[in-house]
Amino acid sequence: MPGQSDPLPASTSANAMKYSKRFRVEPGSKVKLADIDAGFKDRHEDRESAQSELEQNSRRLAELQYLMYAEDQRSLLIVLQAMDAGGKDGVVNHVISAMNPQGCAVHAFKAPSAEELAHDYLWRIHRVTPAKGQVTIFNRSHYEDVLVVRVHDLVPKKVWSKRYDEINDFEQFLTENGTHVVKFFLHIDAEEQLARFKQRLDDPGRHWKISESDYSERAYWDQYQAAFEDVLEKCSTEHAPWYVIPANHKWFRNLAVSQILVETLDSLGMKMPPARVDIAAMRAKYHAAEALEEGGAAADGADASSAEREAESQHGKKAKKHKDKKKS
Ligand code: AMP
Ligand code: MG
C-alpha cells in the first residue's frame, strides 16, 4: 500500500489522485495500521473545501446506481468494517442517501442468533447478498468471524484460521456470479475512538449508542488491530479488494468512500439497456391517444372553459373506466 503521507503531485485536480489506487491494499502486501495516518485529509483543509467534491460524488453515485438498476445484470456489495465508533453508520447514511432506496439494502450483522449459529457462518451472509441490479451494504459482515471470533476465542484457532481462504473463495464465487465486492476498513486511531465515546456521553441523543462492550472491546485494541491486519493482508484480492480509509475526519472518510465507489462503478462500463419495445411504434400510439384526447375535448362544447373541459374529461375517463370494469 502506498504511503499515505507522500507529497502530492504538482497537479491536484479532482482526478489527480485516484483513491481507488491510493487506499487499496495491494493483494499480498503487508499492512501496518499504526503506520497509516488515520487523520489524513489529502489536499483539503476542512469539510467546506471538500463539499463540492462530496456533492459531485453523490450525484455521480446516483447516476451509476440508476444505471445498475436499469441494466439489471450485476450487483454491488459494499462491506464496512471498523473498530467501535469507527463510522460505519455514518458511511451507510452518506452512501445510501445518494441512492434510490428501491435499488438498495443495508444489513447489519450482530452477534449471531441461535438459528444462525446452527448453520455455517456464511449462511446468514449469503442469503442477503444483492440480487442483480441491487446495491447492498453490509454494516459488519462475515469478517466478524475472523475478528471478534478470533480475538475472543469463540472458536478454536484451527477453525478460524481456515476462514480466510473460505472467505476468499466465497467472494470469488460471488464475483463470478455478477456481484462486485468492495470492502472498506474505516481506520480511526485510539484517541479518536475515545473522543467519539465522549461525544456520545455528552449528547443525550446518542446515549442509545453506548454499550458496555465499547469499553471492554477497547481493552483489546491491539488484538483487534492485529486481527484486522491479517484480514487486510489475506483477503484483499483483485476481485474483492480491501481499502483502508483514513477515518478520523468524517467528511474525508465519506469523500474517500464515495469516490472509490464512483471509480469502481465507472470502471464497469455499464450501459443503459436498449428499450424492450419498438419506440417508433410507441410514439405512434402516443400520438393516436393524444389526438383522441384532443378530439374528445373539442367535441365537449366549444364554450366551456378549459378548466371545465379538463374536469369533464377526467370525469369521462372515470366513467369509462367504471363501465369497462363492469363489462369485464
Ligand atoms: P453494533 O454493530 O455496535 O451494534 O454491535 C454488534 C456486535 O455484534 C458487535 O459487538 C460485534 O462484534 C458482534 N458480532 C457481529 N458479528 C458477530 C459474530 N459473527 N460473532 C460474534 N459477535 C458478532
Ligand atoms: Mg457498537
mmCIF file of N, CA, C and O in Angstrom, residues 210-259:
data_model
loop_
_atom_site.group_PDB
_atom_site.id
_atom_site.type_symbol
_atom_site.label_atom_id
_atom_site.label_comp_id
_atom_site.label_asym_id
_atom_site.label_seq_id
_atom_site.Cartn_x
_atom_site.Cartn_y
_atom_site.Cartn_z
ATOM 1 N N ILE A 210 -24.387 3.891 23.221
ATOM 2 C CA ILE A 210 -23.340 3.470 24.140
ATOM 3 C C ILE A 210 -23.600 2.041 24.612
ATOM 4 O O ILE A 210 -24.727 1.706 24.978
ATOM 5 N N SER A 211 -22.554 1.227 24.594
ATOM 6 C CA SER A 211 -22.722 -0.123 25.165
ATOM 7 C C SER A 211 -21.509 -0.462 26.023
ATOM 8 O O SER A 211 -20.426 0.089 25.842
ATOM 9 N N GLU A 212 -21.747 -1.379 26.958
ATOM 10 C CA GLU A 212 -20.671 -1.859 27.826
ATOM 11 C C GLU A 212 -19.475 -2.297 26.987
ATOM 12 O O GLU A 212 -18.317 -2.070 27.333
ATOM 13 N N SER A 213 -19.815 -2.954 25.869
ATOM 14 C CA SER A 213 -18.752 -3.566 25.072
ATOM 15 C C SER A 213 -17.830 -2.518 24.442
ATOM 16 O O SER A 213 -16.698 -2.834 24.083
ATOM 17 N N ASP A 214 -18.314 -1.253 24.322
ATOM 18 C CA ASP A 214 -17.433 -0.203 23.780
ATOM 19 C C ASP A 214 -16.107 -0.212 24.540
ATOM 20 O O ASP A 214 -15.030 -0.175 23.954
ATOM 21 N N TYR A 215 -16.234 -0.256 25.898
ATOM 22 C CA TYR A 215 -15.029 -0.152 26.728
ATOM 23 C C TYR A 215 -14.321 -1.492 26.895
ATOM 24 O O TYR A 215 -13.093 -1.551 26.904
ATOM 25 N N SER A 216 -15.124 -2.571 27.003
ATOM 26 C CA SER A 216 -14.453 -3.869 27.160
ATOM 27 C C SER A 216 -13.689 -4.217 25.875
ATOM 28 O O SER A 216 -12.577 -4.744 25.931
ATOM 29 N N GLU A 217 -14.259 -3.888 24.711
ATOM 30 C CA GLU A 217 -13.568 -4.217 23.460
ATOM 31 C C GLU A 217 -12.361 -3.316 23.243
ATOM 32 O O GLU A 217 -11.347 -3.721 22.672
ATOM 33 N N ARG A 218 -12.472 -2.071 23.711
ATOM 34 C CA ARG A 218 -11.350 -1.136 23.554
ATOM 35 C C ARG A 218 -10.084 -1.672 24.250
ATOM 36 O O ARG A 218 -8.966 -1.430 23.805
ATOM 37 N N ALA A 219 -10.303 -2.434 25.317
ATOM 38 C CA ALA A 219 -9.163 -3.023 26.025
ATOM 39 C C ALA A 219 -8.411 -4.023 25.130
ATOM 40 O O ALA A 219 -7.262 -4.359 25.400
ATOM 41 N N TYR A 220 -9.075 -4.485 24.085
ATOM 42 C CA TYR A 220 -8.434 -5.431 23.152
ATOM 43 C C TYR A 220 -7.954 -4.723 21.872
ATOM 44 O O TYR A 220 -7.851 -5.343 20.822
ATOM 45 N N TRP A 221 -7.726 -3.435 21.972
ATOM 46 C CA TRP A 221 -7.387 -2.644 20.777
ATOM 47 C C TRP A 221 -6.297 -3.314 19.934
ATOM 48 O O TRP A 221 -6.457 -3.510 18.724
ATOM 49 N N ASP A 222 -5.184 -3.669 20.587
ATOM 50 C CA ASP A 222 -4.039 -4.210 19.831
ATOM 51 C C ASP A 222 -4.387 -5.543 19.162
ATOM 52 O O ASP A 222 -3.987 -5.798 18.036
ATOM 53 N N GLN A 223 -5.135 -6.370 19.890
ATOM 54 C CA GLN A 223 -5.518 -7.663 19.308
ATOM 55 C C GLN A 223 -6.423 -7.456 18.084
ATOM 56 O O GLN A 223 -6.306 -8.164 17.091
ATOM 57 N N TYR A 224 -7.337 -6.476 18.198
ATOM 58 C CA TYR A 224 -8.203 -6.181 17.042
ATOM 59 C C TYR A 224 -7.395 -5.643 15.864
ATOM 60 O O TYR A 224 -7.626 -6.030 14.710
ATOM 61 N N GLN A 225 -6.458 -4.743 16.151
ATOM 62 C CA GLN A 225 -5.659 -4.189 15.057
ATOM 63 C C GLN A 225 -4.887 -5.311 14.356
ATOM 64 O O GLN A 225 -4.807 -5.356 13.128
ATOM 65 N N ALA A 226 -4.356 -6.247 15.157
ATOM 66 C CA ALA A 226 -3.615 -7.372 14.566
ATOM 67 C C ALA A 226 -4.557 -8.248 13.729
ATOM 68 O O ALA A 226 -4.203 -8.708 12.640
ATOM 69 N N ALA A 227 -5.758 -8.461 14.242
ATOM 70 C CA ALA A 227 -6.723 -9.283 13.506
ATOM 71 C C ALA A 227 -7.133 -8.584 12.202
ATOM 72 O O ALA A 227 -7.272 -9.222 11.156
ATOM 73 N N PHE A 228 -7.306 -7.262 12.270
ATOM 74 C CA PHE A 228 -7.629 -6.507 11.049
ATOM 75 C C PHE A 228 -6.471 -6.568 10.048
ATOM 76 O O PHE A 228 -6.690 -6.713 8.838
ATOM 77 N N GLU A 229 -5.252 -6.460 10.554
ATOM 78 C CA GLU A 229 -4.100 -6.519 9.640
ATOM 79 C C GLU A 229 -4.072 -7.853 8.903
ATOM 80 O O GLU A 229 -3.804 -7.905 7.701
ATOM 81 N N ASP A 230 -4.383 -8.932 9.602
ATOM 82 C CA ASP A 230 -4.420 -10.239 8.937
ATOM 83 C C ASP A 230 -5.517 -10.298 7.885
ATOM 84 O O ASP A 230 -5.324 -10.831 6.795
ATOM 85 N N VAL A 231 -6.679 -9.748 8.212
ATOM 86 C CA VAL A 231 -7.779 -9.705 7.248
ATOM 87 C C VAL A 231 -7.333 -8.945 5.990
ATOM 88 O O VAL A 231 -7.533 -9.402 4.861
ATOM 89 N N LEU A 232 -6.717 -7.790 6.206
ATOM 90 C CA LEU A 232 -6.337 -6.942 5.070
ATOM 91 C C LEU A 232 -5.250 -7.616 4.228
ATOM 92 O O LEU A 232 -5.260 -7.528 3.001
ATOM 93 N N GLU A 233 -4.340 -8.313 4.900
ATOM 94 C CA GLU A 233 -3.242 -8.967 4.170
ATOM 95 C C GLU A 233 -3.713 -10.221 3.448
ATOM 96 O O GLU A 233 -3.282 -10.514 2.345
ATOM 97 N N LYS A 234 -4.621 -10.961 4.064
ATOM 98 C CA LYS A 234 -5.004 -12.259 3.496
ATOM 99 C C LYS A 234 -6.195 -12.172 2.551
ATOM 100 O O LYS A 234 -6.373 -13.052 1.712
ATOM 101 N N CYS A 235 -7.018 -11.144 2.734
ATOM 102 C CA CYS A 235 -8.292 -11.142 1.985
ATOM 103 C C CYS A 235 -8.474 -9.936 1.067
ATOM 104 O O CYS A 235 -9.590 -9.668 0.630
ATOM 105 N N SER A 236 -7.395 -9.208 0.781
ATOM 106 C CA SER A 236 -7.539 -8.196 -0.262
ATOM 107 C C SER A 236 -7.132 -8.858 -1.565
ATOM 108 O O SER A 236 -5.986 -9.286 -1.723
ATOM 109 N N THR A 237 -8.077 -8.999 -2.468
ATOM 110 C CA THR A 237 -7.818 -9.739 -3.711
ATOM 111 C C THR A 237 -8.154 -8.856 -4.900
ATOM 112 O O THR A 237 -8.795 -7.810 -4.738
ATOM 113 N N GLU A 238 -7.720 -9.260 -6.072
ATOM 114 C CA GLU A 238 -8.032 -8.476 -7.285
ATOM 115 C C GLU A 238 -9.540 -8.339 -7.449
ATOM 116 O O GLU A 238 -10.050 -7.276 -7.799
ATOM 117 N N HIS A 239 -10.266 -9.419 -7.180
ATOM 118 C CA HIS A 239 -11.713 -9.375 -7.421
ATOM 119 C C HIS A 239 -12.478 -8.727 -6.268
ATOM 120 O O HIS A 239 -13.573 -8.223 -6.481
ATOM 121 N N ALA A 240 -11.917 -8.746 -5.065
ATOM 122 C CA ALA A 240 -12.640 -8.165 -3.914
ATOM 123 C C ALA A 240 -11.650 -7.409 -3.028
ATOM 124 O O ALA A 240 -11.282 -7.887 -1.951
ATOM 125 N N PRO A 241 -11.232 -6.220 -3.466
ATOM 126 C CA PRO A 241 -10.173 -5.512 -2.732
ATOM 127 C C PRO A 241 -10.651 -4.901 -1.421
ATOM 128 O O PRO A 241 -11.821 -4.551 -1.269
ATOM 129 N N TRP A 242 -9.707 -4.790 -0.487
ATOM 130 C CA TRP A 242 -9.927 -4.021 0.726
ATOM 131 C C TRP A 242 -9.344 -2.627 0.525
ATOM 132 O O TRP A 242 -8.278 -2.468 -0.090
ATOM 133 N N TYR A 243 -10.012 -1.633 1.092
ATOM 134 C CA TYR A 243 -9.484 -0.271 1.120
ATOM 135 C C TYR A 243 -9.364 0.156 2.579
ATOM 136 O O TYR A 243 -10.290 -0.066 3.369
ATOM 137 N N VAL A 244 -8.236 0.758 2.929
ATOM 138 C CA VAL A 244 -8.074 1.307 4.274
ATOM 139 C C VAL A 244 -8.340 2.807 4.169
ATOM 140 O O VAL A 244 -7.591 3.543 3.521
ATOM 141 N N ILE A 245 -9.433 3.242 4.790
ATOM 142 C CA ILE A 245 -9.875 4.624 4.653
ATOM 143 C C ILE A 245 -9.505 5.424 5.906
ATOM 144 O O ILE A 245 -9.977 5.097 7.002
ATOM 145 N N PRO A 246 -8.689 6.457 5.760
ATOM 146 C CA PRO A 246 -8.415 7.316 6.916
ATOM 147 C C PRO A 246 -9.741 7.931 7.373
ATOM 148 O O PRO A 246 -10.402 8.630 6.598
ATOM 149 N N ALA A 247 -10.114 7.671 8.626
ATOM 150 C CA ALA A 247 -11.498 7.977 9.007
ATOM 151 C C ALA A 247 -11.628 8.835 10.271
ATOM 152 O O ALA A 247 -12.721 8.969 10.819
ATOM 153 N N ASN A 248 -10.521 9.437 10.717
ATOM 154 C CA ASN A 248 -10.653 10.357 11.860
ATOM 155 C C ASN A 248 -11.532 11.551 11.504
ATOM 156 O O ASN A 248 -12.245 12.078 12.352
ATOM 157 N N HIS A 249 -11.423 11.994 10.233
ATOM 158 C CA HIS A 249 -12.289 13.088 9.761
ATOM 159 C C HIS A 249 -13.465 12.463 9.013
ATOM 160 O O HIS A 249 -13.268 11.836 7.971
ATOM 161 N N LYS A 250 -14.646 12.688 9.567
ATOM 162 C CA LYS A 250 -15.814 12.013 8.982
ATOM 163 C C LYS A 250 -16.027 12.439 7.527
ATOM 164 O O LYS A 250 -16.373 11.619 6.676
ATOM 165 N N TRP A 251 -15.847 13.727 7.254
ATOM 166 C CA TRP A 251 -16.077 14.212 5.889
ATOM 167 C C TRP A 251 -15.071 13.620 4.921
ATOM 168 O O TRP A 251 -15.392 13.308 3.780
ATOM 169 N N PHE A 252 -13.814 13.443 5.376
ATOM 170 C CA PHE A 252 -12.829 12.866 4.459
ATOM 171 C C PHE A 252 -13.141 11.394 4.186
ATOM 172 O O PHE A 252 -13.044 10.914 3.058
ATOM 173 N N ARG A 253 -13.542 10.704 5.252
ATOM 174 C CA ARG A 253 -13.963 9.305 5.117
ATOM 175 C C ARG A 253 -15.080 9.174 4.071
ATOM 176 O O ARG A 253 -15.001 8.349 3.163
ATOM 177 N N ASN A 254 -16.086 10.043 4.172
ATOM 178 C CA ASN A 254 -17.192 9.987 3.212
ATOM 179 C C ASN A 254 -16.722 10.319 1.797
ATOM 180 O O ASN A 254 -17.182 9.731 0.825
ATOM 181 N N LEU A 255 -15.820 11.276 1.714
ATOM 182 C CA LEU A 255 -15.288 11.667 0.404
ATOM 183 C C LEU A 255 -14.548 10.487 -0.228
ATOM 184 O O LEU A 255 -14.773 10.152 -1.400
ATOM 185 N N ALA A 256 -13.683 9.853 0.547
ATOM 186 C CA ALA A 256 -12.868 8.755 0.001
ATOM 187 C C ALA A 256 -13.748 7.567 -0.384
ATOM 188 O O ALA A 256 -13.602 6.999 -1.473
ATOM 189 N N VAL A 257 -14.693 7.212 0.487
ATOM 190 C CA VAL A 257 -15.559 6.064 0.187
ATOM 191 C C VAL A 257 -16.399 6.349 -1.055
ATOM 192 O O VAL A 257 -16.479 5.519 -1.972
ATOM 193 N N SER A 258 -17.005 7.535 -1.109
ATOM 194 C CA SER A 258 -17.881 7.813 -2.259
ATOM 195 C C SER A 258 -17.058 7.872 -3.543
ATOM 196 O O SER A 258 -17.497 7.407 -4.591
ATOM 197 N N GLN A 259 -15.850 8.411 -3.436
ATOM 198 C CA GLN A 259 -15.031 8.488 -4.647
ATOM 199 C C GLN A 259 -14.612 7.095 -5.135
ATOM 200 O O GLN A 259 -14.642 6.822 -6.334
#
